[in-house]
Each structure stands twice: as structure tokens, then as C-alpha cells.
Amino acid sequence: MQAVIEYLKQNESRAVAELSEYLRFPSVSAQPTHKQDLQACAEWVVNHCQSIGLEARLCPTEGNPVVIAKTPRPASNGHPRPHYLIYGHYDVQPPEPFELWKSPPFEPRIEGHSIFARGACDNKGQNLAHLKAIEAYLKTGTELPCDITFVIEGEEEVGSHSLASFLKANHDELRCDAVVISDTGMPTPKHPALTYALRGIVAFEVTLHGPNRDLHSGIFGGTVDNPAMALCQLLGKLRDKNGKVAIPGFYDDVESLSTYERKQFKRLPFKERDFQKFLGVPKLFGERGFTPIEQRSARPTLEINGLTSGYQGEGSKTIVPAWARAKITSRLVPNQRPAKIVKIVQQHLKKLCPPTVRIEIKAGHGAEPYLVSPTSPRAQASLRALKAAFECEPVLMREGGSIPIVNDFKRILKADSLMLGLALPDDNAHSPNEKFDLRNFAKGQLMSAYLWQELGRL
Ligand code: BES
Ligand code: MN
């Protein structure tokens, strides 16, 4: 094991150079123009896996390819060896708005202890940390106590559709004891975290159609409804003044928080004032009766993610727009079901829509919420690995983000996920100037190295 740790230290700067290479691919899964970049990025991952001694292949799917890479399988001497999957994604969120980036999103820049680029923490830096740990085992000839299969996909940011079918088709090869995922966060550099719950999600696009073309607002304005105005009024009715989602039935299945959990949340490092300043808002806002930690991880939400209508260019243009559109997502918590939420949201929007415009609703991707025991032997083993690598006491947390595939791992492979995230709250995931802390990159490699020892011992 000492050799593994030594290897990681000695190869730290090469790992950073490799991360820079990985980050140069504009692997934006939401934008069809980047199809080739996703393919090229996946090929880079396969080559990289092969170069460190993994048996790797590119698996085409209906969407973007999945990369499968396995450690060499030693003979088991009669005892079945533990088998773990390491899941990650090479696709990234759109980088827009470009003008807010201090340097171009796909030209990685190192400043201080951070590397800046789209995908730095979400998720390339985090999955590369695991690859580096396995490389250290393989290159130093240190025995790995577990068999490991990497599953690195290219559609996480758009709902992981191809991977779900891939899991079904490759069920036997992927059967495993658990899945290890570093695609979540930790509250501070001194609080490494095991995440035991994620929120689910459902996405919608709502369009209100008005006149059959943009109209002169002087000639026609006043005689027809304005779809942008109608949309604002409609959306305004979806939230009440206490921050509750005002859709009948929305909270019906929400599991209430136990006193124990609420107490645990209180122990997490969090200062409301700092949080408010960090986000640059004049005042926080959230569902009344819950703390910000509860609001963002254990309570459901409904958010407008984008609003479009009419003229967006410079100066003014006097029109009544033909249409207005909102992109909406709702985060779900245990036991809300995506299909049911889609239904009640659609019904409610239709009911609220005035007869002066026509409503069109598209339901997009969805994912169920996820919750796993934080006290299982594997969870405890993960906590020990975190502690050894970070030399700090780890915390347990619930995260507000979603990783759609975790429920498929559970349903299809019957495997739970151990979520050991390395992203910091100021890493700007999904925002301009995304970064990854290179100290966390190094500690993440250590954590992974220790983890296989800990899990191998169970
Ligand atoms: N890494 C995130 C998920 C995440 C972020 C978990 C923060 C916990 C804390 C992942 O890459 C992600 O962003 N997922 C999307 C999924 C969606 C597009 C279906 C998300 O949560 O928005
Ligand atoms: Mn993401």
C-alpha cells in the first residue's frame, strides 16, 4: 500500500496534465452539435484506461458511447472476489453564458490550487481521481483486494437514457456488490462527506402560443393576449408566499423528516449569513418552516430554469410575441414519484391556462429520489477511507442534486451506491468558471486507494 501512496505523490503533476487534456473536449451532451466531441472524449477515456493497464472498450449506444474498463481479474482461489463498479460521466453541462468565463471553458487554466474548465469537478476531475488510484495499484504491482469495473457514460447531464438500457443488456457482466460514485460534494475542505440521499427530478417545457406570428404591438396590441404576459401570470401562481409549491397534491407523498435527521443536519457546518453573501442575494428565500440545509436537500422544489419570448436583441422592438416558453424542473424527495408529479403538474398548468392562448407541455427527463442506509458496513468502510485520506472526521449528508442512474443501479443490478463526492460548494458546478480544487483531486486519489483496502476487508 505504501508503494501506491508513493506512486500517487510522485505522479501528481502528470495527473494534473492528464486532467487538462481530458477537460479540453467540449463534451456537452445537451447540444447535438457536440456529438463528435462526445465520441472523441469517450475514445480518449478508453485510450487512457488502456494505457494504465485496464481492459477497456468503447460501447456504442443509441446515444453517446459508454466506456467500460476493467481491472485484470486474478484467479479467485475459490473465494469469490468482491466486485465494485466505479461510475462517472464524461459529458458536461453547457458552458453558456461564455462572456462570464474568465478564460475559455474548454481551455483549462490553473490558478492557485484550482483548475478552471467546464467539467472540472462535474465530473471529469472526480472520475479521473479514481482512475489514478487504480493506475497506482496496477503500475506498482500492488494487489487490488477487489475487482473493479469503471462505467463512464456520456449522458448523465441529460438523464442517462442509454445507460439504463445498457445496464439491462449487460446485467451479468456488471453484477456487483455496490457502485462507488464521486459526483457529489463536500461542505468544506475539512469535511469529507458520504452522501446517502439525492433528490429526484422531473423536467418540463411549457409553451404558450398566441397569435400566428409576432404582431405590431401598436396595431394589434390590446386586442389579443400577450403570451409572455400570460406565461408570467401562470408561472406566478405556482408558488405561494411561504415558498410552497402551489400545486394540489404536490406534497402528498413527501416523507417528513425525522427528529433524528433534523438534528444531524444541524451538526453540518453552515452559516446562513455566509451562504447568503456567497450567493450574492439580498436575502435568502425558501419554504417556511425548514432550514436552508433542509430546503436544499430534503424538500422538493419547482424552479424555472429558463424563460424565452419575443425580442432578445439590443434596443426595443414593439411586438406582441407569437409565443412564450419556460423550462421548468422540479426536484423530488423520497417518496415522490416522477410519473405522478408529471401528471399533476401538467393537469394544473392546463387548468390555469386562460382560453386566450394555447398551451403545449413537453415532459422531459426524470429520475427518482434516492436514499440508502448510512450505517451499512460498506458505508462505514467508506467513512474510514475518507478519514484516512483527508485526515478529518467525515460527515454524512443528503444532497439536493440528482444522479438519475443510481436508481437504475438499484433496480437493475440490485446494487446500492456509495457516494463520496469531492466537489466544493464554490466549485461552480453548472455555473461559469467551474473549477476543481487540485488538493481535492490529490486527496480523492488517496481516498480511492484506501477505499479498496477497506472494502476488500469486509
Ligand atoms: N454531479 C451532479 C449531481 C449532484 C450535484 C449531486 C450536486 C449532488 C450535489 C450531476 O452531474 C448533475 O448535475 N446531475 C443533474 C441531473 C439532471 C440533469 C437530470 C442535476 O442534478 O441537475
Ligand atoms: Mn452535473
XYZ file of N, CA, C and O in Angstrom, residues 113-114 185-193 269 386-387 389-395 421-427 435 437-441 443-444:
144
model
N -4.699 26.917 -6.338
C -4.862 25.466 -6.178
C -5.980 24.903 -7.040
O -6.443 23.799 -6.794
N -6.456 25.690 -8.021
C -7.637 25.240 -8.758
C -7.379 25.117 -10.246
O -6.586 25.869 -10.817
N -20.826 16.446 -3.524
C -19.957 17.459 -2.933
C -19.583 17.178 -1.498
O -19.953 16.149 -0.921
N -18.786 18.095 -0.959
C -18.470 18.083 0.463
C -18.591 19.523 0.950
O -18.310 20.452 0.202
N -19.048 19.724 2.207
C -19.369 21.088 2.645
C -18.156 22.026 2.748
O -18.269 23.195 2.428
N -17.021 21.527 3.194
C -15.805 22.356 3.260
C -14.616 21.415 3.039
O -14.770 20.196 3.167
N -13.420 21.952 2.770
C -12.267 21.060 2.551
C -11.938 20.209 3.776
O -11.248 19.206 3.665
N -12.453 20.617 4.939
C -12.184 19.855 6.151
C -13.329 18.918 6.523
O -13.340 18.338 7.602
N -14.327 18.834 5.674
C -15.467 17.948 5.931
C -15.722 17.011 4.759
O -16.674 17.214 3.994
N -14.887 15.997 4.612
C -15.171 14.996 3.580
C -16.519 14.351 3.903
O -16.882 14.238 5.081
N -17.257 13.959 2.857
C -18.641 13.554 3.120
C -19.052 12.287 2.393
O -18.642 12.038 1.261
N -21.563 21.918 9.061
C -21.062 23.293 9.104
C -21.877 24.164 8.153
O -21.966 23.866 6.969
N -12.379 7.929 3.751
C -12.415 9.397 3.694
C -11.538 9.985 4.787
O -10.767 10.923 4.565
N -11.655 9.409 5.973
C -10.900 9.930 7.107
C -9.395 9.754 6.884
O -8.606 10.673 7.140
N -7.788 9.614 4.075
C -7.267 10.464 3.000
C -7.272 11.936 3.387
O -6.329 12.671 3.092
N -8.335 12.387 4.021
C -8.481 13.812 4.307
C -7.962 14.192 5.692
O -7.839 15.360 6.010
N -7.701 13.195 6.516
C -7.242 13.415 7.890
C -8.185 14.345 8.653
O -7.748 15.238 9.389
N -9.473 14.171 8.392
C -10.518 14.928 9.087
C -11.697 13.991 9.294
O -11.883 13.042 8.524
N -12.509 14.310 10.297
C -13.697 13.495 10.572
C -14.742 13.704 9.464
O -15.156 14.835 9.211
N -15.163 12.653 8.781
C -16.155 12.828 7.708
C -17.570 13.078 8.248
O -17.867 12.746 9.393
N -18.408 13.665 7.390
C -19.808 13.900 7.759
C -20.729 13.121 6.811
O -20.323 12.727 5.730
N -18.286 12.332 -2.618
C -18.087 13.476 -3.506
C -16.879 14.314 -3.133
O -16.506 14.437 -1.965
N -16.283 14.932 -4.160
C -15.072 15.722 -3.957
C -15.253 17.183 -4.341
O -14.308 17.963 -4.295
N -16.470 17.561 -4.762
C -16.677 18.944 -5.210
C -16.952 19.859 -4.014
O -17.644 19.475 -3.072
N -16.427 21.069 -4.080
C -16.671 22.047 -3.023
C -17.810 22.979 -3.437
O -18.057 23.154 -4.632
N -18.478 23.591 -2.443
C -19.622 24.444 -2.797
C -19.245 25.589 -3.743
O -20.078 26.030 -4.528
N -17.996 26.041 -3.700
C -17.625 27.149 -4.603
C -16.931 26.660 -5.876
O -16.248 27.420 -6.549
N -17.124 25.402 -6.212
C -16.535 24.869 -7.450
C -17.323 25.251 -8.710
O -16.888 24.951 -9.819
N -14.628 24.959 -11.510
C -13.249 24.603 -11.161
C -13.231 23.310 -10.370
O -14.285 22.788 -9.972
N -10.689 21.746 -7.142
C -9.559 22.025 -6.259
C -8.540 20.893 -6.403
O -8.859 19.732 -6.158
N -7.335 21.252 -6.802
C -6.335 20.207 -7.069
C -5.916 19.469 -5.794
O -5.460 18.337 -5.855
N -6.116 20.097 -4.641
C -5.846 19.369 -3.392
C -6.887 18.274 -3.200
O -6.579 17.181 -2.733
N -8.113 18.571 -3.590
C -9.140 17.531 -3.518
C -8.926 16.450 -4.578
O -9.261 15.287 -4.355
N -8.364 16.857 -5.700
C -8.023 15.882 -6.741
C -7.024 14.874 -6.154
O -7.201 13.656 -6.251
N -6.350 14.319 -2.890
C -6.929 13.571 -1.766
C -7.961 12.569 -2.241
O -8.138 11.503 -1.644
N -8.634 12.889 -3.313
C -9.602 11.959 -3.897
C -8.912 10.693 -4.392
O -9.431 9.586 -4.244
